[in-house]
Amino acid sequence: MRIEKILQFLDNPQKKVDFIHIVGTNGKTSTAKMVAGILSYHGIRTGYHISPHINSYTERMWISGKEVSEKEFTEVFDQIYPYIQKVNKMDLGGPITHFEIISAMAFKLAENEGIEVMVLEAGMGGRWDATNIADSKVVGLTGVSLEHTDMLGSTIREITSEKVEVIKEKALAATTSC
């Protein structure tokens, strides 16, 4: 897996931070922001990683309630860029994807900033999503509907099965809908 390889080169920053993972079809960003806000209010150094962005890539990463600056974003990209090149030279099923790069940046930024809890929004799926590399202690499942059926399955049951693959052993899972 490309995300695993780049994070190994970075000394596995995803193993140095606690994570809450948000998966589902709709409501992931709102849920991630709300959870991060609650944790920050209680004095926990928190960040979140969401997707997609609307105006700027920096919107995807927040630390302690503030969007990362372009300077911070560029600095973390510069830290991982040599490893992007290394991974792309390996035979790992194609070049590292845009989402894998952004996710690796979020993991490294969380480590750099001393984040206690990082709230991660899954991209499209669960099982094969780059964010699934995190050993999340808590998983939130928002509503699930028919989307990305070419990749995730043709029924709500199949799509939900893919998304819940982020739930690790001994993790707490909660859902916003039934």
mmCIF file of C-alpha atoms in Angstrom:
data_model
loop_
_atom_site.group_PDB
_atom_site.id
_atom_site.type_symbol
_atom_site.label_atom_id
_atom_site.label_comp_id
_atom_site.label_asym_id
_atom_site.label_seq_id
_atom_site.Cartn_x
_atom_site.Cartn_y
_atom_site.Cartn_z
ATOM 1 C CA MET A 1 0.000 0.000 0.000
ATOM 2 C CA ARG A 2 1.467 3.352 -1.041
ATOM 3 C CA ILE A 3 0.239 5.291 2.021
ATOM 4 C CA GLU A 4 1.815 2.691 4.299
ATOM 5 C CA LYS A 5 5.163 2.974 2.506
ATOM 6 C CA ILE A 6 5.344 6.774 2.583
ATOM 7 C CA LEU A 7 4.421 6.789 6.284
ATOM 8 C CA GLN A 8 7.145 4.216 6.990
ATOM 9 C CA PHE A 9 9.653 6.585 5.381
ATOM 10 C CA LEU A 10 8.307 9.325 7.696
ATOM 11 C CA ASP A 11 8.779 7.111 10.802
ATOM 12 C CA ASN A 12 5.052 6.344 11.074
ATOM 13 C CA PRO A 13 3.625 9.634 12.360
ATOM 14 C CA GLN A 14 0.152 8.028 12.430
ATOM 15 C CA LYS A 15 1.324 5.872 15.351
ATOM 16 C CA LYS A 16 2.159 8.906 17.497
ATOM 17 C CA VAL A 17 -1.300 10.511 17.641
ATOM 18 C CA ASP A 18 -4.756 9.300 18.707
ATOM 19 C CA PHE A 19 -7.453 9.375 16.039
ATOM 20 C CA ILE A 20 -11.200 9.610 15.732
ATOM 21 C CA HIS A 21 -12.341 8.463 12.304
ATOM 22 C CA ILE A 22 -15.501 9.733 10.610
ATOM 23 C CA VAL A 23 -16.945 7.668 7.730
ATOM 24 C CA GLY A 24 -20.226 7.710 5.845
ATOM 25 C CA THR A 25 -21.833 9.383 2.850
ATOM 26 C CA ASN A 26 -23.177 12.676 4.144
ATOM 27 C CA GLY A 27 -22.380 14.775 7.194
ATOM 28 C CA LYS A 28 -18.765 13.723 7.651
ATOM 29 C CA THR A 29 -17.269 17.220 7.567
ATOM 30 C CA SER A 30 -19.879 18.672 9.930
ATOM 31 C CA THR A 31 -19.376 15.771 12.321
ATOM 32 C CA ALA A 32 -15.573 16.052 12.185
ATOM 33 C CA LYS A 33 -15.671 19.784 12.883
ATOM 34 C CA MET A 34 -18.146 19.330 15.750
ATOM 35 C CA VAL A 35 -16.113 16.557 17.387
ATOM 36 C CA ALA A 36 -12.867 18.528 17.042
ATOM 37 C CA GLY A 37 -14.576 21.608 18.489
ATOM 38 C CA ILE A 38 -15.848 19.699 21.521
ATOM 39 C CA LEU A 39 -12.417 18.208 22.187
ATOM 40 C CA SER A 40 -10.712 21.596 21.817
ATOM 41 C CA TYR A 41 -13.239 23.185 24.179
ATOM 42 C CA HIS A 42 -12.186 20.627 26.789
ATOM 43 C CA GLY A 43 -8.520 21.550 26.447
ATOM 44 C CA ILE A 44 -7.387 18.709 24.201
ATOM 45 C CA ARG A 45 -4.915 19.728 21.488
ATOM 46 C CA THR A 46 -6.932 18.744 18.463
ATOM 47 C CA GLY A 47 -6.730 18.849 14.711
ATOM 48 C CA TYR A 48 -8.841 17.617 11.860
ATOM 49 C CA HIS A 49 -8.362 16.477 8.292
ATOM 50 C CA ILE A 50 -11.342 16.788 5.945
ATOM 51 C CA SER A 51 -12.046 16.530 2.235
ATOM 52 C CA PRO A 52 -12.708 17.875 -0.221
ATOM 53 C CA HIS A 53 -11.719 21.508 -0.040
ATOM 54 C CA ILE A 54 -13.735 24.314 -1.616
ATOM 55 C CA ASN A 55 -11.301 27.200 -2.134
ATOM 56 C CA SER A 56 -7.863 26.112 -0.934
ATOM 57 C CA TYR A 57 -6.035 22.920 -0.031
ATOM 58 C CA THR A 58 -5.261 24.419 3.371
ATOM 59 C CA GLU A 59 -8.965 24.050 4.267
ATOM 60 C CA ARG A 60 -8.385 20.311 4.611
ATOM 61 C CA MET A 61 -6.198 20.601 7.728
ATOM 62 C CA TRP A 62 -6.951 22.461 10.940
ATOM 63 C CA ILE A 63 -4.954 22.654 14.155
ATOM 64 C CA SER A 64 -6.485 23.916 17.402
ATOM 65 C CA GLY A 65 -9.457 25.452 15.613
ATOM 66 C CA LYS A 66 -7.426 27.248 12.938
ATOM 67 C CA GLU A 67 -6.892 26.406 9.304
ATOM 68 C CA VAL A 68 -3.232 25.696 8.593
ATOM 69 C CA SER A 69 -1.447 28.527 6.842
ATOM 70 C CA GLU A 70 -0.083 28.227 3.331
ATOM 71 C CA LYS A 71 3.392 28.337 4.896
ATOM 72 C CA GLU A 72 2.620 25.396 7.230
ATOM 73 C CA PHE A 73 1.019 23.484 4.366
ATOM 74 C CA THR A 74 4.049 24.040 2.132
ATOM 75 C CA GLU A 75 6.483 23.107 4.902
ATOM 76 C CA VAL A 76 4.814 19.756 5.545
ATOM 77 C CA PHE A 77 4.612 19.069 1.800
ATOM 78 C CA ASP A 78 8.338 19.806 1.514
ATOM 79 C CA GLN A 79 8.972 17.319 4.345
ATOM 80 C CA ILE A 80 7.233 14.486 2.536
ATOM 81 C CA TYR A 81 8.089 15.323 -1.091
ATOM 82 C CA PRO A 82 11.328 13.269 -1.237
ATOM 83 C CA TYR A 83 9.360 10.235 -0.055
ATOM 84 C CA ILE A 84 6.631 10.806 -2.634
ATOM 85 C CA GLN A 85 9.352 10.487 -5.261
ATOM 86 C CA LYS A 86 10.692 7.282 -3.648
ATOM 87 C CA VAL A 87 7.252 5.692 -3.456
ATOM 88 C CA ASN A 88 6.517 6.605 -7.067
ATOM 89 C CA LYS A 89 9.660 4.724 -8.158
ATOM 90 C CA MET A 90 8.410 1.532 -6.487
ATOM 91 C CA ASP A 91 6.101 -1.006 -8.094
ATOM 92 C CA LEU A 92 3.090 -0.395 -5.844
ATOM 93 C CA GLY A 93 0.235 -0.377 -8.336
ATOM 94 C CA GLY A 94 0.757 3.101 -9.723
ATOM 95 C CA PRO A 95 1.887 6.478 -8.427
ATOM 96 C CA ILE A 96 0.807 7.756 -5.040
ATOM 97 C CA THR A 97 -2.573 9.440 -5.320
ATOM 98 C CA HIS A 98 -3.498 13.001 -4.521
ATOM 99 C CA PHE A 99 -5.604 11.860 -1.537
ATOM 100 C CA GLU A 100 -2.770 9.664 -0.218
ATOM 101 C CA ILE A 101 -0.397 12.651 -0.353
ATOM 102 C CA ILE A 102 -2.839 14.929 1.478
ATOM 103 C CA SER A 103 -3.498 12.215 4.072
ATOM 104 C CA ALA A 104 0.235 11.646 4.630
ATOM 105 C CA MET A 105 0.622 15.397 5.068
ATOM 106 C CA ALA A 106 -2.161 15.429 7.680
ATOM 107 C CA PHE A 107 -0.516 12.606 9.645
ATOM 108 C CA LYS A 108 2.863 14.351 9.554
ATOM 109 C CA LEU A 109 1.346 17.709 10.477
ATOM 110 C CA ALA A 110 -0.417 16.124 13.462
ATOM 111 C CA GLU A 111 2.909 14.759 14.676
ATOM 112 C CA ASN A 112 4.755 18.038 14.012
ATOM 113 C CA GLU A 113 2.144 20.053 15.937
ATOM 114 C CA GLY A 114 1.922 17.748 18.956
ATOM 115 C CA ILE A 115 -1.730 16.964 18.344
ATOM 116 C CA GLU A 116 -3.319 14.778 21.017
ATOM 117 C CA VAL A 117 -6.369 13.777 18.956
ATOM 118 C CA MET A 118 -6.762 14.136 15.199
ATOM 119 C CA VAL A 119 -10.241 13.789 13.727
ATOM 120 C CA LEU A 120 -10.028 12.154 10.293
ATOM 121 C CA GLU A 121 -12.680 12.284 7.624
ATOM 122 C CA ALA A 122 -12.495 9.310 5.300
ATOM 123 C CA GLY A 123 -12.365 10.074 1.613
ATOM 124 C CA MET A 124 -14.599 7.900 -0.524
ATOM 125 C CA GLY A 125 -14.620 4.669 1.368
ATOM 126 C CA GLY A 126 -13.347 2.813 4.347
ATOM 127 C CA ARG A 127 -11.493 -0.421 3.696
ATOM 128 C CA TRP A 128 -9.198 0.961 0.968
ATOM 129 C CA ASP A 129 -9.208 4.594 2.076
ATOM 130 C CA ALA A 130 -5.796 6.140 2.808
ATOM 131 C CA THR A 131 -7.061 7.320 6.200
ATOM 132 C CA ASN A 132 -7.691 3.701 7.242
ATOM 133 C CA ILE A 133 -3.996 3.384 8.088
ATOM 134 C CA ALA A 134 -4.770 5.168 11.369
ATOM 135 C CA ASP A 135 -5.486 2.987 14.388
ATOM 136 C CA SER A 136 -8.544 4.990 15.399
ATOM 137 C CA LYS A 137 -9.836 4.564 18.942
ATOM 138 C CA VAL A 138 -13.275 5.909 18.009
ATOM 139 C CA VAL A 139 -15.204 5.712 14.731
ATOM 140 C CA GLY A 140 -18.276 7.747 13.838
ATOM 141 C CA LEU A 141 -20.522 6.481 11.055
ATOM 142 C CA THR A 142 -22.742 9.134 9.494
ATOM 143 C CA GLY A 143 -25.613 8.377 7.131
ATOM 144 C CA VAL A 144 -24.884 6.047 4.223
ATOM 145 C CA SER A 145 -26.523 6.254 0.812
ATOM 146 C CA LEU A 146 -25.917 5.037 -2.720
ATOM 147 C CA GLU A 147 -22.773 6.765 -3.960
ATOM 148 C CA HIS A 148 -19.578 5.549 -5.604
ATOM 149 C CA THR A 149 -21.437 2.334 -6.422
ATOM 150 C CA ASP A 150 -18.798 1.425 -8.999
ATOM 151 C CA MET A 151 -16.209 1.236 -6.201
ATOM 152 C CA LEU A 152 -18.069 0.513 -2.954
ATOM 153 C CA GLY A 153 -20.978 -1.721 -3.929
ATOM 154 C CA SER A 154 -24.445 -1.457 -5.404
ATOM 155 C CA THR A 155 -26.494 -1.645 -2.191
ATOM 156 C CA ILE A 156 -26.568 0.277 1.092
ATOM 157 C CA ARG A 157 -25.494 -2.942 2.852
ATOM 158 C CA GLU A 158 -22.433 -3.366 0.599
ATOM 159 C CA ILE A 159 -21.442 0.294 0.916
ATOM 160 C CA THR A 160 -21.867 0.231 4.697
ATOM 161 C CA SER A 161 -19.764 -2.950 4.864
ATOM 162 C CA GLU A 162 -16.934 -1.144 3.073
ATOM 163 C CA LYS A 163 -17.155 1.935 5.288
ATOM 164 C CA VAL A 164 -17.180 0.076 8.624
ATOM 165 C CA GLU A 165 -13.891 -1.623 7.731
ATOM 166 C CA VAL A 166 -12.178 1.321 9.463
ATOM 167 C CA ILE A 167 -13.424 0.036 12.837
ATOM 168 C CA LYS A 168 -10.438 -1.562 14.538
ATOM 169 C CA GLU A 169 -10.495 -4.173 17.286
ATOM 170 C CA LYS A 170 -11.454 -2.608 20.641
ATOM 171 C CA ALA A 171 -12.489 0.680 18.990
ATOM 172 C CA LEU A 172 -15.644 2.458 20.071
ATOM 173 C CA ALA A 173 -18.098 2.955 17.212
ATOM 174 C CA ALA A 174 -21.098 5.275 17.074
ATOM 175 C CA THR A 175 -23.580 6.117 14.359
ATOM 176 C CA THR A 176 -25.688 9.166 13.684
ATOM 177 C CA SER A 177 -28.404 7.153 11.937
ATOM 178 C CA CYS A 178 -29.831 3.663 11.631
#
